[in-house]
PDB file of C-alpha atoms and ligand atoms in Angstrom:
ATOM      1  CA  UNK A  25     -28.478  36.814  15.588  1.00 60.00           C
ATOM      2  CA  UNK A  26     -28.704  35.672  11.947  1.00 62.00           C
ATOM      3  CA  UNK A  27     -26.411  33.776  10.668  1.00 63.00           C
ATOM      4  CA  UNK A  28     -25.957  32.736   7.002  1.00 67.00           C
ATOM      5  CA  UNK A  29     -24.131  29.846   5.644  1.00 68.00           C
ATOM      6  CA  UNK A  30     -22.352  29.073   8.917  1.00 65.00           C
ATOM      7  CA  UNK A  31     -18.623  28.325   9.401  1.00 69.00           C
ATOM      8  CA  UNK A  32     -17.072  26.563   6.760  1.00 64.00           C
ATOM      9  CA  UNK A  33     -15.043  24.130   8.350  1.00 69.00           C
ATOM     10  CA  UNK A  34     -13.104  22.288   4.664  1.00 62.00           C
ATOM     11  CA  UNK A  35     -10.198  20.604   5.720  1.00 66.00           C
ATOM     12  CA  UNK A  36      -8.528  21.237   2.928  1.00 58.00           C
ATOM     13  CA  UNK A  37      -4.276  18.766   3.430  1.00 58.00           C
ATOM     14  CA  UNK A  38      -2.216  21.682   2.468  1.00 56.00           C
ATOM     15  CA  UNK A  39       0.738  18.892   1.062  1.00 64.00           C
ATOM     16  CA  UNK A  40      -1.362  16.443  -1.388  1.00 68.00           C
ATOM     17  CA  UNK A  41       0.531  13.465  -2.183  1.00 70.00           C
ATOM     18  CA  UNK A  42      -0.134  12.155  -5.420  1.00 76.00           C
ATOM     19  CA  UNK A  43       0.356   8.578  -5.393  1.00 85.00           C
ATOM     20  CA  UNK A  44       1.089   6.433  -8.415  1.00 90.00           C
ATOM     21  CA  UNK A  45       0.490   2.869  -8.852  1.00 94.00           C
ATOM     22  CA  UNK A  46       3.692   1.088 -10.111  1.00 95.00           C
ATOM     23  CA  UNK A  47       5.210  -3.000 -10.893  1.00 96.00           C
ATOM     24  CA  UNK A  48       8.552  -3.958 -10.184  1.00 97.00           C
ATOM     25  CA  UNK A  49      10.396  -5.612 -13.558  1.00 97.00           C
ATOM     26  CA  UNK A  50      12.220  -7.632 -11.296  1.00 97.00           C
ATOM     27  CA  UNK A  51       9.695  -9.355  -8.369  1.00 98.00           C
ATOM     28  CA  UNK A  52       6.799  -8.064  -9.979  1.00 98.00           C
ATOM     29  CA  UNK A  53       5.582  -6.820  -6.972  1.00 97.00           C
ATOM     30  CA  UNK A  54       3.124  -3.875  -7.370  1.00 97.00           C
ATOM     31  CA  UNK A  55       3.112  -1.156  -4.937  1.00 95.00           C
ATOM     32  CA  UNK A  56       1.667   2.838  -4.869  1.00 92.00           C
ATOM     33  CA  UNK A  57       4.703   4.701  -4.968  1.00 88.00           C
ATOM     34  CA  UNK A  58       5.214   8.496  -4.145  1.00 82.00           C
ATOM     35  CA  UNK A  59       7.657  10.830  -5.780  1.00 79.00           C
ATOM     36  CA  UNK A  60       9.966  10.708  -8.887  1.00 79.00           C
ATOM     37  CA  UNK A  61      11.420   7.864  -7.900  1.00 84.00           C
ATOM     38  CA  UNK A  62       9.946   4.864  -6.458  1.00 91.00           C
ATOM     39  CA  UNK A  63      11.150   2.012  -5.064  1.00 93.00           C
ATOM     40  CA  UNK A  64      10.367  -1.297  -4.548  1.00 95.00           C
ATOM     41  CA  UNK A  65       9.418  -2.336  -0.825  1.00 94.00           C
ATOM     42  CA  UNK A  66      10.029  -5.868  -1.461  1.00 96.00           C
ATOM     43  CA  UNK A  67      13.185  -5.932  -2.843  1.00 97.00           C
ATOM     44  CA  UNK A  68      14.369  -2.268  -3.221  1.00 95.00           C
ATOM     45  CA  UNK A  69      14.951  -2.063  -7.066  1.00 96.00           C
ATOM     46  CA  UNK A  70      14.541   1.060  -8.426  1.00 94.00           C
ATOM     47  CA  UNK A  71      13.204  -1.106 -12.072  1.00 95.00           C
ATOM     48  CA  UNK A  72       9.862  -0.336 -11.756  1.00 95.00           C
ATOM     49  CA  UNK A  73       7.546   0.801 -14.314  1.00 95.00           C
ATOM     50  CA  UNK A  74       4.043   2.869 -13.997  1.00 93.00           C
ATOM     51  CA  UNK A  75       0.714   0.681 -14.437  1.00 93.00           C
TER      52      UNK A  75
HETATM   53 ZN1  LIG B 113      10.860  -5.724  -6.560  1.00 94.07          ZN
END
């Protein structure tokens, strides 16, 4: 048996996430946020700017 090159075993995630880093205008927390709109997991303002 000759095998070439073997199984190619990539995971590949079929869903990437693209995460973006983004500051809060109003705690200035800064936080990786996901999607269109992010919000902020400290105090749940949707102020936030991309950084
Ligand atoms: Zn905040």
């Amino acid at each position: 048996m000759c095998s070439v090159g073997g199984p190619l075993d990539i995971d590949l995630p079929a869903d990437r996430v693209e995460t973006k880093a983004y500051r809060c205008k109003d705690c200035g927390e800064q936080f990786k946020g996901i999607g269109k709109r992010p919000m902020c997991p400290s105090c749940q303002s949707e102020d936030v700017v991309e950084i």
